[in-house]
mmCIF file of C-alpha atoms in Angstrom:
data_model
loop_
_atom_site.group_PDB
_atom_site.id
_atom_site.type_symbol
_atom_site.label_atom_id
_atom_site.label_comp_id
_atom_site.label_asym_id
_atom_site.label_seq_id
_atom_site.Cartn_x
_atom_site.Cartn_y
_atom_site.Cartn_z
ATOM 1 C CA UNK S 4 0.000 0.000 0.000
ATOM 2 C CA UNK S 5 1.112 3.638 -0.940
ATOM 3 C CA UNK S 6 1.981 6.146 2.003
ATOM 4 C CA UNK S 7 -1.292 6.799 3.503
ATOM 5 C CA UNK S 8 -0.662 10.537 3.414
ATOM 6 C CA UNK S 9 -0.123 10.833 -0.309
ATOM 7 C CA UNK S 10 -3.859 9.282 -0.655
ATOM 8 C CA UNK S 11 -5.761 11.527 1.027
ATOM 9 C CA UNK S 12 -6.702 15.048 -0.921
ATOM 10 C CA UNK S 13 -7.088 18.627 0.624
ATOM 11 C CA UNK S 14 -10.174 19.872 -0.296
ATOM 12 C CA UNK S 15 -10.145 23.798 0.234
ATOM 13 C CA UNK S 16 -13.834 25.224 1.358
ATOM 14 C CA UNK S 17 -15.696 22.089 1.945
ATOM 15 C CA UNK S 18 -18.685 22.260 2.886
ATOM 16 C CA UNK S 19 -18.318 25.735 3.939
ATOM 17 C CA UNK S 20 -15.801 28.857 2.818
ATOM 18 C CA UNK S 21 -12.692 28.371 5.159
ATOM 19 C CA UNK S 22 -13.082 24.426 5.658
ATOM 20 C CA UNK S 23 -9.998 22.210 4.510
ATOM 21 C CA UNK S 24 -11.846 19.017 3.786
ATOM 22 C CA UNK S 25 -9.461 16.016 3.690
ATOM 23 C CA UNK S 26 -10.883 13.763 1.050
ATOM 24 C CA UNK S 27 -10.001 9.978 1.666
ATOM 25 C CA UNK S 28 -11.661 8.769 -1.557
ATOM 26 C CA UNK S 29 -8.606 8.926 -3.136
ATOM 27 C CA UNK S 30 -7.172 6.276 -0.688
ATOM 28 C CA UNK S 31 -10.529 4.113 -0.924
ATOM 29 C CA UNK S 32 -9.711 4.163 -4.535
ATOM 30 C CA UNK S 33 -6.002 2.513 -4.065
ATOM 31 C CA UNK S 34 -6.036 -1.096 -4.226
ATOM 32 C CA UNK S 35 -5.375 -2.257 -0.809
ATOM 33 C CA UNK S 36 -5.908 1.668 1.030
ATOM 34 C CA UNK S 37 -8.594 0.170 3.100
ATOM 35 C CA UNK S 38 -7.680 -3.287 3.787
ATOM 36 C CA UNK S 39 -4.508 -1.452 4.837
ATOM 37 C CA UNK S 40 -6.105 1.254 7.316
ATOM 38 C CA UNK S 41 -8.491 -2.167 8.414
ATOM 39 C CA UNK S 42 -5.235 -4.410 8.960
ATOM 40 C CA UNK S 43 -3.167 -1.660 11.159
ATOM 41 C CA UNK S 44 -5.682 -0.940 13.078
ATOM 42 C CA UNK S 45 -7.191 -4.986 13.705
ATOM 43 C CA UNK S 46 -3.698 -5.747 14.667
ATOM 44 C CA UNK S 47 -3.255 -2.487 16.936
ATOM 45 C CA UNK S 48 -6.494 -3.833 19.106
ATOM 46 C CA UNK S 49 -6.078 -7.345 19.030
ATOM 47 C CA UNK S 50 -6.287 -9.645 21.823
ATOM 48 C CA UNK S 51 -7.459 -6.154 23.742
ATOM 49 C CA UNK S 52 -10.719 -7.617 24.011
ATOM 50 C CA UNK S 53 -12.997 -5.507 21.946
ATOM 51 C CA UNK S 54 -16.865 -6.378 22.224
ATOM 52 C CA UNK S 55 -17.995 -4.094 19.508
ATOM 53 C CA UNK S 56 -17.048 -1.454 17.058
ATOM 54 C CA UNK S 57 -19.265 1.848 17.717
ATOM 55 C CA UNK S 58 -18.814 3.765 13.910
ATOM 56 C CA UNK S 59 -19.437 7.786 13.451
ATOM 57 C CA UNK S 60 -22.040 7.923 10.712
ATOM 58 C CA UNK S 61 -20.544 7.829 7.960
ATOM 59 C CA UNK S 62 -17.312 7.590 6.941
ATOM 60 C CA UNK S 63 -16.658 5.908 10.190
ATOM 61 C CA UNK S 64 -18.988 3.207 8.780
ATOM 62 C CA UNK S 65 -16.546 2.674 5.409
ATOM 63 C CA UNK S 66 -13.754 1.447 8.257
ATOM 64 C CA UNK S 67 -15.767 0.364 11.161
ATOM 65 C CA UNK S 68 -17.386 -2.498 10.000
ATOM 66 C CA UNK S 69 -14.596 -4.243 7.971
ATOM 67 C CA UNK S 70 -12.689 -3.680 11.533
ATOM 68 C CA UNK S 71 -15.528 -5.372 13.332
ATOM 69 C CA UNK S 72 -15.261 -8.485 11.032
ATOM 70 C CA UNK S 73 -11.009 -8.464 11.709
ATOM 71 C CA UNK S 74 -11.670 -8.429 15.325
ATOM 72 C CA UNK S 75 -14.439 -10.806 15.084
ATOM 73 C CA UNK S 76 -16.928 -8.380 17.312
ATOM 74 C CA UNK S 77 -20.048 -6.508 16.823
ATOM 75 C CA UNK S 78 -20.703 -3.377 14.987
ATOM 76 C CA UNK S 79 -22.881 -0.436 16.364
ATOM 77 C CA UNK S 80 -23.578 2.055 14.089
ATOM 78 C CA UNK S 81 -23.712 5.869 15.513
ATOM 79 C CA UNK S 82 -26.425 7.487 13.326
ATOM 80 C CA UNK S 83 -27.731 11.119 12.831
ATOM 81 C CA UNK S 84 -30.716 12.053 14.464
ATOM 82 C CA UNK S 85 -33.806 10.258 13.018
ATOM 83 C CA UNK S 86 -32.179 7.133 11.071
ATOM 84 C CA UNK S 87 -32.625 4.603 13.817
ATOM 85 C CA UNK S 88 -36.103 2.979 13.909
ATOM 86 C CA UNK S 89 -36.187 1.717 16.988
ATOM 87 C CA UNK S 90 -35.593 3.605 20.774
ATOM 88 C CA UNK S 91 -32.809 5.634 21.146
ATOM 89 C CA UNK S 92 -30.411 7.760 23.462
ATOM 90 C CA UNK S 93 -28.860 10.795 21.328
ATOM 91 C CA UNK S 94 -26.704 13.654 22.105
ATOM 92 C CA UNK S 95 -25.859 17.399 20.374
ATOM 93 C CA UNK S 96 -22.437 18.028 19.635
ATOM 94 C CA UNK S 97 -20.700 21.029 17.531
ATOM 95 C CA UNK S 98 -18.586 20.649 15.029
ATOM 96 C CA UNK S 99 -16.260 23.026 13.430
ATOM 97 C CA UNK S 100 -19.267 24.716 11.217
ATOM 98 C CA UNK S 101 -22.708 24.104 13.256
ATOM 99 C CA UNK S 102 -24.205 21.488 15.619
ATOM 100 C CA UNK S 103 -25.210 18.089 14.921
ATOM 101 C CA UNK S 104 -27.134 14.993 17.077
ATOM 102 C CA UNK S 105 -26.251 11.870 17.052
ATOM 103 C CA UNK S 106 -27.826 8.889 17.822
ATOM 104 C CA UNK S 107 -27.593 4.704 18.706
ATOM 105 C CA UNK S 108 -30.341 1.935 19.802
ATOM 106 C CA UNK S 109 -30.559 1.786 23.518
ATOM 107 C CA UNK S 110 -29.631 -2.014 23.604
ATOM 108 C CA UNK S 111 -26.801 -1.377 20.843
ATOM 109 C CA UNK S 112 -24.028 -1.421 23.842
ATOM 110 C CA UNK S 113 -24.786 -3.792 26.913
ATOM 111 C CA UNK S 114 -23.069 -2.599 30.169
ATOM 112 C CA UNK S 115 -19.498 -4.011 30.866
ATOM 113 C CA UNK S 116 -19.420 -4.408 27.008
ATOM 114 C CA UNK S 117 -16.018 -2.976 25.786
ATOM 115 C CA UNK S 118 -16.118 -0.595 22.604
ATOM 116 C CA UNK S 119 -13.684 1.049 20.314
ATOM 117 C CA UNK S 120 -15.088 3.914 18.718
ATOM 118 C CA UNK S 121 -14.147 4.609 15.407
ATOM 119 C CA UNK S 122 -14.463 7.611 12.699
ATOM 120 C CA UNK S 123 -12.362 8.765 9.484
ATOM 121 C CA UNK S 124 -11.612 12.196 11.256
ATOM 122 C CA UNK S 125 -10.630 13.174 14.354
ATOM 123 C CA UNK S 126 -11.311 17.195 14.004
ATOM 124 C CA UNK S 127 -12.666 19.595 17.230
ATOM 125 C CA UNK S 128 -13.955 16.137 18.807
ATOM 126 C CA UNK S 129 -17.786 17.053 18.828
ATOM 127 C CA UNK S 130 -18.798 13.600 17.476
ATOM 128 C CA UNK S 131 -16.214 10.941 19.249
ATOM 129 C CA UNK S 132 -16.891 12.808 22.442
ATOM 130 C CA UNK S 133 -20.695 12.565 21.975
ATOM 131 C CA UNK S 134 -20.721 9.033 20.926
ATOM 132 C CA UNK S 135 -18.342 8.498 23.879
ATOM 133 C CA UNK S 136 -20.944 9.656 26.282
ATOM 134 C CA UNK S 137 -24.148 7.712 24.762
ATOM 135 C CA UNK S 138 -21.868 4.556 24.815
ATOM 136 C CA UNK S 139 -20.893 5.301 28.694
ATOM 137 C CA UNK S 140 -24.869 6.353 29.514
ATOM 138 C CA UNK S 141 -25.602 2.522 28.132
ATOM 139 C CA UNK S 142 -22.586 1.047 30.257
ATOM 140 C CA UNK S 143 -20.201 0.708 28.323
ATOM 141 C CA UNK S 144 -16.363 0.435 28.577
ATOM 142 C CA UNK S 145 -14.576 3.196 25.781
ATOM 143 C CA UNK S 146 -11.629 1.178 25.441
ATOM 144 C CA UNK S 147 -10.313 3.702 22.924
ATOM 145 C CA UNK S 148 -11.399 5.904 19.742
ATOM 146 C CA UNK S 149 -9.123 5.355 16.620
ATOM 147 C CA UNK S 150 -9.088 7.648 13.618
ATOM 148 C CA UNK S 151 -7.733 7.447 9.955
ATOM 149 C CA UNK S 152 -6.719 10.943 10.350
ATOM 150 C CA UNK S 153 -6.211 13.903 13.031
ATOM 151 C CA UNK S 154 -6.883 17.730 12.708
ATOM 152 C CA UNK S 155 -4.242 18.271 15.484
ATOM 153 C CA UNK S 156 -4.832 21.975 14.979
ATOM 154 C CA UNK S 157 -8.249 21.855 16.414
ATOM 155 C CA UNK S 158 -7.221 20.087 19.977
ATOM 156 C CA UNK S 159 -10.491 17.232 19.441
ATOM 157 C CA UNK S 160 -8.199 15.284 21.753
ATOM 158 C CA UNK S 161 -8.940 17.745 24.788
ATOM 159 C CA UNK S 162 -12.659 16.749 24.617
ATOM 160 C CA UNK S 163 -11.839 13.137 24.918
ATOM 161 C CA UNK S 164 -9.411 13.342 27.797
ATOM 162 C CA UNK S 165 -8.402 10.602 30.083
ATOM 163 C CA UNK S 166 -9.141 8.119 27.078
ATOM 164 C CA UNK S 167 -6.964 6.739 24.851
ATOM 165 C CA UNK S 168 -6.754 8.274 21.185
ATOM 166 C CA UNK S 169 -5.360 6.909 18.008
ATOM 167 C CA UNK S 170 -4.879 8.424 14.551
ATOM 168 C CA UNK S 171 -2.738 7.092 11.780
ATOM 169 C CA UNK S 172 -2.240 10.280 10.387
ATOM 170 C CA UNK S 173 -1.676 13.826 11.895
ATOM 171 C CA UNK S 174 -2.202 17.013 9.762
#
C-alpha cells in the first residue's frame, strides 16, 4: 500500500468557505488503502478484548465495520438524528461549522461491554466525544477511539481526555 498521506486530498472550502476538507476517496480508490487502514488498526487492538465497534455515521462506517469483522466483534452504528427505527439515546455536539445529534439503539451497547469507537476524522472532537458519552450512559467500557486521520490543529483530543486516542495520520 502507498503512504497513507499521499492518498488523502485537501479539499479547500468544503462544505463551507474556510473548511480544509481532507478527502479519503482517493485512498478508498487505491487497491489495498482500506484493507490497509483495516489491517493496522485490527492488529493495533487485538487480543485487547474488543466487544464491539461503535462507527461515526458515515465515513466511520466505510472502516468500522470491515474492523468489526477483523476483530471478530459486533458493529454499532452511531447514526444522525432520526435514522434509527427503533428507541434511542442521542446527544448534540458542535462541530467546526454548526451542531449536529447523534444517535444509537438503547440495547446497541450492553453494560461491561467494551467498545472502540471509530471515525475517518478526528477534528474539534464534537462527534467521538458525543458518541463516547451515549456509549458510557448505556454502560459501556470506551476502550479507545481510533481515527484514519487527526486535525491536530483543532485540539479534538482535549474533549476526549483521560481516554486513549489513536490516529494514523496527523495534519
Amino acid at each position: 500500500m502507498s503512504d497513507l498521506a499521499s492518498l488523502i486530498q485537501p479539499v479547500p472550502d468544503f462544505p463551507e468557505p474556510g473548511i480544509l476538507f481532507r478527502d479519503i476517496t482517493p485512498l478508498l480508490l487505491e487497491p489495498g488503502g482500506l484493507g490497509g487502514v483495516v489491517d493496522r488498526i485490527a492488529r493495533e487492538f487485538a487480543g485487547r478484548g474488543i466487544d464491539t465497534v461503535a462507527a461515526i455515521e458515515s465515513r466511520g462506517f466505510i472502516f468500522g465495520a470491515p474492523l468489526a469483522v477483523a476483530l471478530g466483534c459486533g458493529f454499532v452504528p452511531v447514526r444522525k438524528l432520526g435514522k434509527l427505527p427503533r428507541p434511542t439515546r442521542s446527544r448534540e455536539y458542535r462541530l467546526e461549522y454548526g451542531t449536529n445529534h447523534l444517535e444509537m439503539h438503547e440495547d446497541a451497547v450492553r453494560r461491561g461491554q467494551r467498545v472502540l469507537i471509530v471515525d475517518d476524522v478526528l477534528a474539534t472532537g464534537g462527534t467521538a466525544r458525543a458518541t463516547v458519552e451515549i456509549v458510557e450512559e448505556l454502560g459501556g467500557v470506551v476502550v479507545a477511539a481510533v481515527f484514519l486521520l487527526e486535525l491536530a490543529a483543532l485540539n479534538g483530543r482535549g474533549l476526549l481526555e483521560g481516554r486513549e486516542v489513536r490516529a494514523l495520520l496527523s495534519y
